[in-house]
Coordinates of C-alpha atoms in Angstrom, one line a residue:
Chain A
X1 CA 22.5 -16.4 -15.9
X2 CA 20.2 -15.2 -19.0
X3 CA 21.0 -11.2 -19.5
X4 CA 17.7 -9.8 -21.0
X5 CA 18.1 -6.8 -23.1
X6 CA 14.8 -4.8 -21.9
X7 CA 14.2 -2.2 -24.2
X8 CA 13.8 0.6 -22.1
X9 CA 16.5 -0.2 -19.3
X10 CA 19.1 -1.3 -21.8
X11 CA 21.1 -4.9 -20.4
X12 CA 20.1 -6.4 -17.1
X13 CA 20.4 -9.7 -15.4
X14 CA 16.9 -12.0 -15.5
X15 CA 16.9 -11.6 -11.3
X16 CA 15.4 -8.6 -12.1
X17 CA 12.5 -10.1 -14.4
X18 CA 9.8 -12.7 -14.6
X19 CA 8.6 -14.7 -16.9
X20 CA 4.9 -14.3 -18.5
X21 CA 4.9 -17.2 -21.2
X22 CA 4.0 -17.9 -24.9
X23 CA 3.2 -14.5 -26.2
X24 CA 2.4 -14.9 -29.8
X25 CA -1.2 -16.4 -27.5
X26 CA -4.2 -13.8 -28.0
X27 CA -7.0 -13.1 -26.3
X28 CA -9.9 -14.2 -28.1
X29 CA -12.0 -10.6 -29.3
X30 CA -14.3 -9.7 -27.3
X31 CA -18.5 -9.6 -28.0
X32 CA -18.0 -12.0 -30.5
X33 CA -18.8 -15.9 -30.3
X34 CA -16.3 -17.3 -29.0
X35 CA -16.1 -21.6 -29.3
X36 CA -15.1 -23.4 -26.3
X37 CA -11.9 -24.3 -28.7
X38 CA -11.1 -20.8 -29.2
X39 CA -11.0 -20.9 -25.1
X40 CA -8.8 -23.5 -24.8
X41 CA -6.1 -22.2 -27.3
X42 CA -5.7 -19.4 -25.1
X43 CA -6.1 -20.8 -21.8
X44 CA -4.2 -24.3 -21.8
X45 CA -2.7 -25.6 -25.3
X46 CA 0.5 -24.2 -26.0
X47 CA 3.1 -25.0 -28.8
X48 CA 6.1 -24.8 -26.5
X49 CA 8.0 -24.8 -29.2
X50 CA 11.7 -26.5 -29.6
X51 CA 13.8 -23.4 -30.7
X52 CA 13.2 -20.1 -31.1
X53 CA 10.1 -18.6 -28.5
X54 CA 8.6 -15.3 -28.6
X55 CA 8.2 -14.8 -24.9
X56 CA 6.4 -12.5 -22.3
X57 CA 8.3 -11.0 -19.6
X58 CA 8.2 -8.3 -17.0
X59 CA 10.9 -6.1 -15.8
X60 CA 9.6 -6.4 -12.7
X61 CA 12.4 -5.2 -10.4
X62 CA 12.8 -2.2 -13.2
X63 CA 10.9 -0.4 -14.7
X64 CA 7.6 -3.0 -14.2
X65 CA 6.7 -3.1 -18.1
X66 CA 5.9 -6.3 -20.1
X67 CA 8.3 -6.9 -22.9
X68 CA 8.9 -9.5 -26.0
X69 CA 11.9 -11.7 -25.6
X70 CA 13.0 -14.0 -28.8
X71 CA 14.5 -16.7 -27.4
X72 CA 16.1 -20.0 -28.0
X73 CA 14.3 -23.2 -25.4
X74 CA 17.6 -25.3 -26.1
X75 CA 20.3 -22.6 -25.8
X76 CA 19.0 -19.5 -23.6
X77 CA 20.2 -17.8 -26.5
X78 CA 18.4 -14.4 -26.8
X79 CA 17.8 -12.8 -30.3
X80 CA 15.4 -9.7 -29.7
X81 CA 13.2 -7.8 -27.4
X82 CA 10.6 -5.5 -28.4
X83 CA 8.2 -3.7 -26.4
X84 CA 4.8 -4.9 -24.9
X85 CA 2.6 -3.1 -27.8
X86 CA 5.2 -3.7 -30.9
X87 CA 4.3 -6.6 -32.9
X88 CA 6.1 -9.6 -33.8
X89 CA 7.8 -9.1 -37.5
Chain B
X1 CA 16.8 -65.2 -19.0
X2 CA 19.2 -65.6 -16.3
X3 CA 17.1 -65.1 -12.7
X4 CA 19.7 -62.8 -10.4
X5 CA 19.6 -64.6 -7.0
X6 CA 22.0 -65.4 -4.4
X7 CA 22.4 -69.5 -5.9
X8 CA 23.1 -67.5 -9.8
X9 CA 25.8 -65.0 -8.0
X10 CA 27.6 -67.4 -6.1
X11 CA 27.5 -69.7 -9.2
X12 CA 28.9 -67.1 -11.5
X13 CA 31.4 -65.9 -9.3
X14 CA 33.7 -69.2 -10.3
X15 CA 33.8 -68.0 -13.8
X16 CA 35.0 -64.5 -13.0
X17 CA 31.4 -63.3 -13.2
X18 CA 32.2 -63.2 -17.5
X19 CA 29.2 -65.5 -18.0
X20 CA 26.3 -63.5 -17.2
X21 CA 23.5 -62.7 -19.9
X22 CA 23.2 -59.5 -21.5
X23 CA 20.5 -57.4 -19.2
X24 CA 18.4 -56.5 -22.4
X25 CA 19.2 -57.0 -26.2
X26 CA 20.0 -54.4 -28.8
X27 CA 17.9 -55.7 -31.6
X28 CA 17.3 -54.0 -35.3
X29 CA 14.1 -52.7 -35.7
X30 CA 11.0 -55.2 -37.5
X31 CA 9.1 -53.9 -39.9
X32 CA 5.9 -54.5 -38.1
X33 CA 4.5 -54.5 -34.5
X34 CA 1.5 -54.3 -32.9
X35 CA 2.2 -51.6 -30.5
X36 CA 4.8 -49.1 -30.8
X37 CA 5.9 -47.2 -27.0
X38 CA 8.1 -44.2 -28.2
X39 CA 9.8 -43.2 -25.0
X40 CA 11.9 -45.4 -23.3
X41 CA 11.9 -43.7 -19.8
X42 CA 10.9 -45.1 -16.9
X43 CA 7.1 -45.0 -18.0
X44 CA 7.6 -46.6 -21.8
X45 CA 9.6 -49.3 -20.1
X46 CA 7.0 -49.9 -17.2
X47 CA 4.2 -49.9 -20.4
X48 CA 6.0 -52.2 -22.4
X49 CA 6.5 -54.7 -19.4
X50 CA 2.9 -54.6 -18.2
X51 CA 1.4 -55.1 -22.4
X52 CA 3.6 -57.8 -21.6
X53 CA 2.4 -59.1 -19.1
X54 CA -0.8 -58.1 -17.6
X55 CA -2.1 -57.8 -21.6
X56 CA -0.3 -60.9 -22.9
X57 CA 1.1 -58.3 -25.6
X58 CA 4.5 -58.7 -26.6
X59 CA 5.1 -58.0 -30.2
X60 CA 5.7 -54.4 -28.9
X61 CA 9.0 -52.1 -29.6
X62 CA 10.2 -49.3 -27.5
X63 CA 11.3 -46.6 -29.7
X64 CA 14.4 -44.4 -27.8
X65 CA 15.7 -41.5 -29.5
X66 CA 18.5 -41.6 -27.0
X67 CA 19.4 -44.7 -24.2
X68 CA 16.6 -46.1 -22.2
X69 CA 16.2 -43.9 -18.7
X70 CA 19.0 -41.2 -19.7
X71 CA 16.0 -38.8 -19.5
X72 CA 13.9 -37.8 -15.8
X73 CA 14.0 -41.4 -14.9
X74 CA 17.5 -40.5 -14.3
X75 CA 17.5 -37.0 -13.4
X76 CA 14.9 -36.8 -10.7
X77 CA 15.4 -37.3 -6.8
X78 CA 13.7 -40.6 -6.5
X79 CA 10.6 -39.8 -4.1
X80 CA 7.5 -41.8 -4.3
X81 CA 4.7 -40.6 -1.9
X82 CA 0.5 -40.8 -2.4
X83 CA 0.0 -37.9 0.0
X84 CA -2.8 -36.2 -2.1
X85 CA -6.2 -35.0 -1.5
X86 CA -8.2 -35.2 -4.7
X87 CA -9.8 -39.3 -5.1
X88 CA -8.1 -39.3 -8.3
X89 CA -4.7 -38.6 -7.3
X90 CA -4.6 -40.3 -4.1
X91 CA -6.4 -44.4 -5.2
X92 CA -4.0 -43.8 -8.4
X93 CA -0.8 -43.2 -6.2
X94 CA -1.5 -45.5 -4.3
X95 CA -2.0 -48.4 -6.4
X96 CA 1.2 -47.5 -7.3
X97 CA 2.5 -47.7 -3.9
X98 CA 1.2 -51.3 -4.0
X99 CA 3.0 -51.9 -7.3
X100 CA 6.1 -50.0 -5.5
X101 CA 6.0 -52.7 -2.2
X102 CA 6.6 -55.3 -4.4
X103 CA 8.6 -54.2 -6.8
X104 CA 11.6 -55.8 -6.9
X105 CA 10.4 -59.4 -6.5
X106 CA 7.9 -58.7 -9.5
X107 CA 11.2 -57.6 -11.7
X108 CA 13.6 -59.9 -10.3
X109 CA 15.7 -56.7 -9.7
X110 CA 16.9 -54.9 -6.2
X111 CA 15.0 -51.4 -6.7
X112 CA 16.3 -50.7 -3.4
X113 CA 12.9 -48.7 -2.7
X114 CA 12.7 -47.6 1.1
X115 CA 9.9 -46.6 2.7
X116 CA 11.2 -44.2 4.6
X117 CA 8.6 -42.3 5.6
X118 CA 8.1 -37.9 3.9
X119 CA 6.8 -34.9 6.3
X120 CA 5.8 -31.8 4.4
X121 CA 6.7 -29.3 7.2
X122 CA 4.3 -27.1 7.8
X123 CA 4.5 -23.0 9.3
X124 CA 1.4 -21.6 10.2
X125 CA -1.9 -22.7 11.9
X126 CA -3.1 -22.5 8.7
X127 CA -1.3 -24.7 6.9
X128 CA -1.8 -26.7 9.8
X129 CA -5.6 -26.8 9.1
X130 CA -5.1 -27.8 5.4
X131 CA -2.7 -30.2 6.0
X132 CA -4.9 -31.9 8.8
X133 CA -7.9 -31.8 5.9
X134 CA -5.4 -33.7 3.6
X135 CA -4.1 -36.3 6.2
X136 CA -8.1 -37.0 6.9
X137 CA -8.6 -37.3 3.0
X138 CA -5.8 -39.6 2.6
X139 CA -6.6 -41.6 5.4
X140 CA -10.6 -42.2 4.0
X141 CA -8.9 -43.4 0.8
X142 CA -6.5 -46.0 2.6
X143 CA -3.7 -44.0 2.8
X144 CA -1.5 -43.6 5.9
X145 CA -1.3 -40.5 7.1
X146 CA 0.2 -38.8 10.7
X147 CA -0.4 -35.3 11.4
X148 CA 3.0 -34.3 13.4
X149 CA 2.8 -31.3 15.9
X150 CA 6.3 -29.5 16.4
X151 CA 7.4 -31.6 19.0
X152 CA 6.9 -34.9 17.5
X153 CA 9.1 -33.0 14.2
X154 CA 11.6 -32.7 16.8
X155 CA 11.9 -35.8 17.7
X156 CA 12.1 -37.2 14.0
X157 CA 14.1 -34.4 12.5
X158 CA 16.4 -32.5 15.2
X159 CA 18.5 -30.8 12.4
X160 CA 16.3 -28.9 11.3
X161 CA 15.6 -25.2 12.3
X162 CA 13.6 -25.3 15.8
X163 CA 14.6 -21.9 16.9
X164 CA 12.5 -19.5 18.3
X165 CA 13.0 -16.5 16.4
X166 CA 12.8 -18.0 12.6
X167 CA 10.7 -16.4 9.9
X168 CA 9.1 -20.0 8.8
X169 CA 9.1 -21.3 12.2
X170 CA 8.0 -25.3 12.1
X171 CA 4.5 -25.6 13.9
X172 CA 4.2 -29.4 12.7
X173 CA 4.0 -31.5 9.6
X174 CA 2.1 -34.0 7.8
X175 CA 3.7 -37.4 7.6
X176 CA 3.1 -40.4 5.6
X177 CA 5.0 -43.0 7.2
X178 CA 5.2 -45.6 3.9
X179 CA 6.2 -43.1 1.2
X180 CA 9.9 -43.2 0.7
X181 CA 12.1 -43.5 -2.0
X182 CA 13.7 -45.9 -4.6
X183 CA 16.7 -45.8 -7.4
X184 CA 15.9 -44.5 -10.1
X185 CA 18.2 -46.0 -12.6
X186 CA 17.2 -49.5 -11.4
X187 CA 13.4 -48.9 -11.9
X188 CA 14.5 -48.5 -15.5
X189 CA 16.8 -50.8 -16.3
X190 CA 14.3 -53.7 -14.2
X191 CA 11.8 -52.6 -16.2
X192 CA 13.7 -53.4 -19.5
X193 CA 15.3 -56.5 -18.5
X194 CA 11.7 -57.9 -17.9
X195 CA 9.9 -56.3 -20.5
X196 CA 13.1 -57.6 -22.4
X197 CA 12.7 -61.7 -21.6
X198 CA 9.4 -61.4 -22.7
X199 CA 9.9 -60.8 -26.3
X200 CA 9.9 -56.4 -26.0
X201 CA 12.7 -54.8 -28.9
X202 CA 13.8 -52.2 -26.6
X203 CA 15.5 -49.6 -29.8
X204 CA 17.9 -47.3 -28.7
X205 CA 19.0 -44.2 -30.9
X206 CA 16.7 -44.6 -32.9
X207 CA 14.6 -41.0 -33.5
X208 CA 11.0 -40.6 -34.4
X209 CA 10.8 -37.9 -37.6
X210 CA 7.3 -38.8 -38.4
X211 CA 3.5 -40.5 -37.8
X212 CA 1.8 -42.3 -40.7
X213 CA -2.0 -41.2 -40.1
X214 CA -4.6 -42.2 -42.9
X215 CA -8.7 -41.5 -42.1
X216 CA -8.4 -40.4 -38.8
X217 CA -5.7 -43.8 -37.6
X218 CA -2.4 -43.8 -37.1
X219 CA -0.7 -46.5 -39.8
X220 CA 3.0 -46.3 -38.6
X221 CA 5.6 -44.1 -37.6
X222 CA 9.1 -42.9 -39.3
X223 CA 12.7 -43.0 -37.7
X224 CA 15.9 -42.7 -38.5
X225 CA 16.3 -46.3 -38.8
X226 CA 13.6 -46.8 -40.7
X227 CA 9.5 -46.7 -41.2
X228 CA 7.7 -48.7 -39.1
X229 CA 4.6 -50.4 -39.7
X230 CA 1.7 -50.1 -36.7
X231 CA -1.8 -50.0 -35.3
X232 CA -1.2 -48.4 -31.8
X233 CA 1.3 -45.9 -30.7
X234 CA 1.8 -44.9 -27.2
X235 CA 3.1 -41.3 -26.7
X236 CA 4.8 -41.4 -23.5
X237 CA 8.4 -38.6 -23.8
X238 CA 7.6 -36.5 -21.1
X239 CA 9.8 -33.6 -22.4
X240 CA 9.7 -34.3 -26.5
X241 CA 5.5 -34.3 -25.9
X242 CA 5.2 -30.5 -27.6
X243 CA 7.8 -31.6 -30.6
X244 CA 6.1 -34.9 -31.6
X245 CA 2.3 -33.3 -30.5
X246 CA 3.8 -31.0 -33.9
X247 CA 4.6 -33.9 -36.0
X248 CA 0.8 -35.0 -35.3
X249 CA -0.8 -31.3 -36.0
X250 CA -1.8 -31.3 -32.1
X251 CA -1.7 -28.3 -29.5
X252 CA -1.7 -29.6 -25.9
X253 CA -2.2 -28.2 -22.7
X254 CA 1.6 -28.9 -21.8
X255 CA 4.4 -26.8 -21.6
X256 CA 8.1 -28.0 -21.2
X257 CA 10.3 -26.4 -18.6
X258 CA 13.2 -27.4 -17.1
X259 CA 13.6 -28.0 -13.4
X260 CA 17.4 -29.0 -11.3
X261 CA 18.2 -31.0 -8.5
X262 CA 21.7 -31.3 -7.3
X263 CA 23.6 -33.7 -4.6
X264 CA 26.2 -32.4 -2.0
X265 CA 29.3 -34.3 -0.9
X266 CA 28.4 -37.4 0.8
X267 CA 28.3 -37.0 4.6
X268 CA 27.1 -39.8 7.6
X269 CA 23.8 -40.7 8.0
X270 CA 21.8 -37.7 9.6
X271 CA 18.3 -37.6 7.5
X272 CA 16.2 -40.8 7.0
X273 CA 13.1 -39.6 5.8
X274 CA 12.3 -37.3 2.8
X275 CA 11.5 -33.5 4.2
X276 CA 9.6 -30.9 2.4
X277 CA 9.7 -27.2 3.0
X278 CA 6.3 -25.7 3.4
X279 CA 7.0 -21.9 3.0
X280 CA 8.4 -22.3 -0.2
X281 CA 9.6 -25.1 -2.7
X282 CA 12.5 -27.6 -1.7
X283 CA 12.6 -31.0 -0.7
X284 CA 15.2 -33.4 0.9
X285 CA 16.8 -36.9 1.8
X286 CA 19.9 -38.9 2.1
X287 CA 21.0 -41.0 -0.5
X288 CA 22.2 -44.4 0.4
X289 CA 25.7 -43.6 -0.4
X290 CA 25.0 -40.0 2.2
X291 CA 24.3 -37.6 -0.2
X292 CA 21.6 -34.9 0.3
X293 CA 19.3 -35.3 -2.5
X294 CA 17.5 -32.0 -2.8
X295 CA 15.2 -30.2 -5.5
X296 CA 12.7 -27.3 -5.7
X297 CA 11.6 -24.9 -8.1
X298 CA 11.4 -25.2 -11.9
X299 CA 13.4 -22.1 -13.7
X300 CA 9.9 -20.8 -14.6
X301 CA 10.7 -20.2 -18.3
X302 CA 10.3 -22.8 -20.8
X303 CA 13.6 -24.7 -21.7
X304 CA 14.7 -27.7 -23.7
X305 CA 17.8 -26.8 -22.1
X306 CA 18.1 -30.2 -19.3
X307 CA 21.2 -27.9 -17.4
X308 CA 19.8 -25.2 -15.4
X309 CA 21.1 -21.2 -14.0
X310 CA 22.5 -20.8 -11.3
X311 CA 19.7 -17.8 -9.4
X312 CA 17.0 -21.0 -8.9
X313 CA 19.2 -22.4 -7.5
X314 CA 20.5 -19.9 -5.4
X315 CA 16.7 -19.2 -4.1
X316 CA 16.3 -23.3 -3.9
X317 CA 19.0 -23.5 -1.8
X318 CA 18.5 -20.6 0.6
X319 CA 15.3 -22.0 1.4
X320 CA 16.8 -25.3 2.2
X321 CA 19.5 -24.0 4.4
X322 CA 16.9 -22.0 6.1
X323 CA 14.9 -25.6 6.8
X324 CA 18.1 -27.2 7.5
X325 CA 20.6 -24.4 9.0
X326 CA 23.7 -27.2 8.5
X327 CA 23.6 -27.3 4.9
X328 CA 25.2 -24.2 4.5
X329 CA 28.3 -26.1 6.3
X330 CA 28.2 -29.0 2.9
X331 CA 29.8 -28.8 -0.6
X332 CA 27.8 -29.5 -3.7
X333 CA 28.6 -32.3 -5.6
X334 CA 26.7 -32.1 -8.7
X335 CA 23.9 -30.3 -10.3
X336 CA 21.8 -31.4 -13.3
X337 CA 18.6 -30.4 -14.7
X338 CA 15.5 -32.2 -16.1
X339 CA 12.6 -31.8 -18.7
X340 CA 9.1 -31.3 -17.2
X341 CA 6.2 -31.4 -19.2
X342 CA 4.1 -28.9 -17.0
X343 CA 0.5 -29.5 -17.7
X344 CA -1.5 -27.0 -17.1
X345 CA -3.7 -28.4 -13.6
X346 CA -0.5 -29.8 -12.2
X347 CA -2.0 -33.2 -13.1
X348 CA -1.0 -35.5 -16.0
X349 CA -2.5 -37.6 -19.3
X350 CA -3.2 -40.3 -19.2
X351 CA -5.5 -41.1 -22.3
X352 CA -6.8 -41.9 -26.1
X353 CA -6.3 -38.9 -28.3
X354 CA -8.8 -38.1 -31.8
X355 CA -6.7 -40.0 -33.8
X356 CA -7.8 -44.0 -33.3
X357 CA -4.4 -45.9 -32.6
X358 CA -3.2 -42.6 -30.4
X359 CA -2.8 -43.1 -27.2
X360 CA -1.2 -40.2 -24.8
X361 CA 1.0 -40.1 -21.8
X362 CA 2.2 -36.9 -20.4
X363 CA 1.9 -34.3 -18.0
X364 CA 3.7 -35.3 -15.1
X365 CA 5.1 -32.4 -13.9
X366 CA 7.6 -33.2 -11.2
X367 CA 5.7 -35.9 -9.8
X368 CA 6.8 -38.9 -13.1
X369 CA 9.2 -41.1 -11.1
X370 CA 6.7 -42.2 -8.5
X371 CA 4.2 -42.7 -10.7
X372 CA 6.6 -45.3 -12.9
X373 CA 4.6 -48.5 -12.3
X374 CA 1.3 -46.9 -11.7
X375 CA 1.2 -44.9 -15.0
X376 CA 2.8 -47.7 -17.2
X377 CA -0.2 -49.8 -15.5
X378 CA -3.0 -47.8 -16.8
X379 CA -1.2 -46.7 -20.2
X380 CA -0.6 -50.7 -20.8
X381 CA -4.2 -51.1 -20.0
X382 CA -6.0 -47.9 -22.0
X383 CA -3.3 -49.0 -24.8
X384 CA -4.2 -52.8 -25.0
X385 CA -8.4 -52.8 -24.6
X386 CA -8.3 -49.1 -26.4
X387 CA -10.2 -47.7 -23.1
X388 CA -9.3 -45.8 -20.5
X389 CA -9.3 -48.2 -16.6
X390 CA -11.3 -46.3 -13.8
X391 CA -7.8 -45.3 -12.6
X392 CA -6.7 -43.1 -15.3
X393 CA -10.5 -41.9 -15.9
X394 CA -9.4 -38.6 -14.1
X395 CA -6.7 -37.9 -16.0
X396 CA -7.8 -37.3 -19.1
X397 CA -6.6 -34.7 -22.2
X398 CA -10.1 -33.0 -22.6
X399 CA -10.7 -32.0 -18.7
X400 CA -9.1 -28.7 -20.3
X401 CA -12.2 -28.3 -21.9
X402 CA -14.8 -30.0 -20.0
X403 CA -13.7 -28.4 -17.3
X404 CA -13.2 -31.1 -15.0
X405 CA -9.5 -30.0 -13.8
X406 CA -7.6 -31.8 -11.2
X407 CA -6.3 -28.8 -9.9
X408 CA -5.0 -30.8 -6.7
X409 CA -2.6 -27.2 -5.7
X410 CA -4.0 -24.9 -7.7
X411 CA -0.6 -25.1 -9.5
X412 CA -0.1 -25.1 -13.7
X413 CA 3.0 -24.3 -15.6
X414 CA 3.4 -20.9 -13.3
X415 CA 4.1 -23.1 -10.6
X416 CA 6.3 -19.7 -9.1
X417 CA 3.4 -17.2 -8.5
X418 CA 1.7 -19.4 -5.6

């Protein structure tokens, strides 16, 4: 069982959360010429890192906020959590 | 190589079975090969076998980080089927079914292929309609399919929950009678033994640390047991695809996830088919040892851990008990996890890449085991001929760019959204 510290609610069990994937993926900017490759990278291509990985989770059965979580994908250790609008340093 | 036969079994009995040949050798890597296959799982071993058998390319090495058959080919639930609707998936899988049927003879190794049939249960009228459509598509592609009503399903699997007031009543199901199971380890060992006998070097405990690429061409591979010069590399590493792709400066449409499976304590024969729950994600069969073999959903977040978390297992087994209540009486014997290379449209990739001499085989999601022979056969063709075969033409890497997705189930990496 993972325990994730929601920046809004505190430490909660994994059961309350839903996963949203790689948090480092950025949507291409609107109103600009966007190449197919840019869209590919946004929609499909993923680094899927082994080790430390910033990812999005939603506290679905809690405050329903999206948050960012830094987790090790090989050991499941969680290092850090941020609100969705906070930048990854 | 000694043939496995009743004659040789009796002959060796007289010498206390001390004189059997090793099934495969443990060679030191050479300095140069024609083809290097990275990944000694089912697909890698099958690829090497078909390179030797179909294309006469025997100066081949399989490089495996751990031991052969220690990854997903030893961690799956052994289901073999071709019940797909899309032509690309159906024709590819059915080609594989034909290889499965003669595999034990072909490899001179009993893979215990058991075509016991698979039943996908339907729990609504709408689901019966989709199954009818899928069954018709399968039949048009020459695959056997039967639509069963509730009573027909009850005759085959009376232990399922047919009571009236359940949340997901059984309306019927779609059966592929020729689907089945096989002994997964034997598949890896059988391919390894034959490939080895034809001259393929199976190199275990050898980790790939980098690649030699110059002028857009593969020149060699760096490993923990020395550098190897090679012109063609087949990447066949499932869970490590992203890790090795990073060494090649490639980002690929794959996310790495964990899938759990489990077996119960062995019980007397009760279930002689593979059955899947239609209102969730759960599948079950009974092994020859009597264990109930079960699996279901991904854990749901990127993982390389090869071990799972309890909440998902609990969720999956709840579905199992909803489908077959007697399961609640069984003790769990073993649970384990395997790492899936989940592609973004749920279909695999067997293709060339932008680097000359680098071939990619990945994205098998849940369906890697059944695809072992067809994947090996088509990947060997792609490597040997430097062009894709019509059977794997749909499994292209650039389909995510062109939009020709093979989204058979409309599921990619986020399967829990369904």
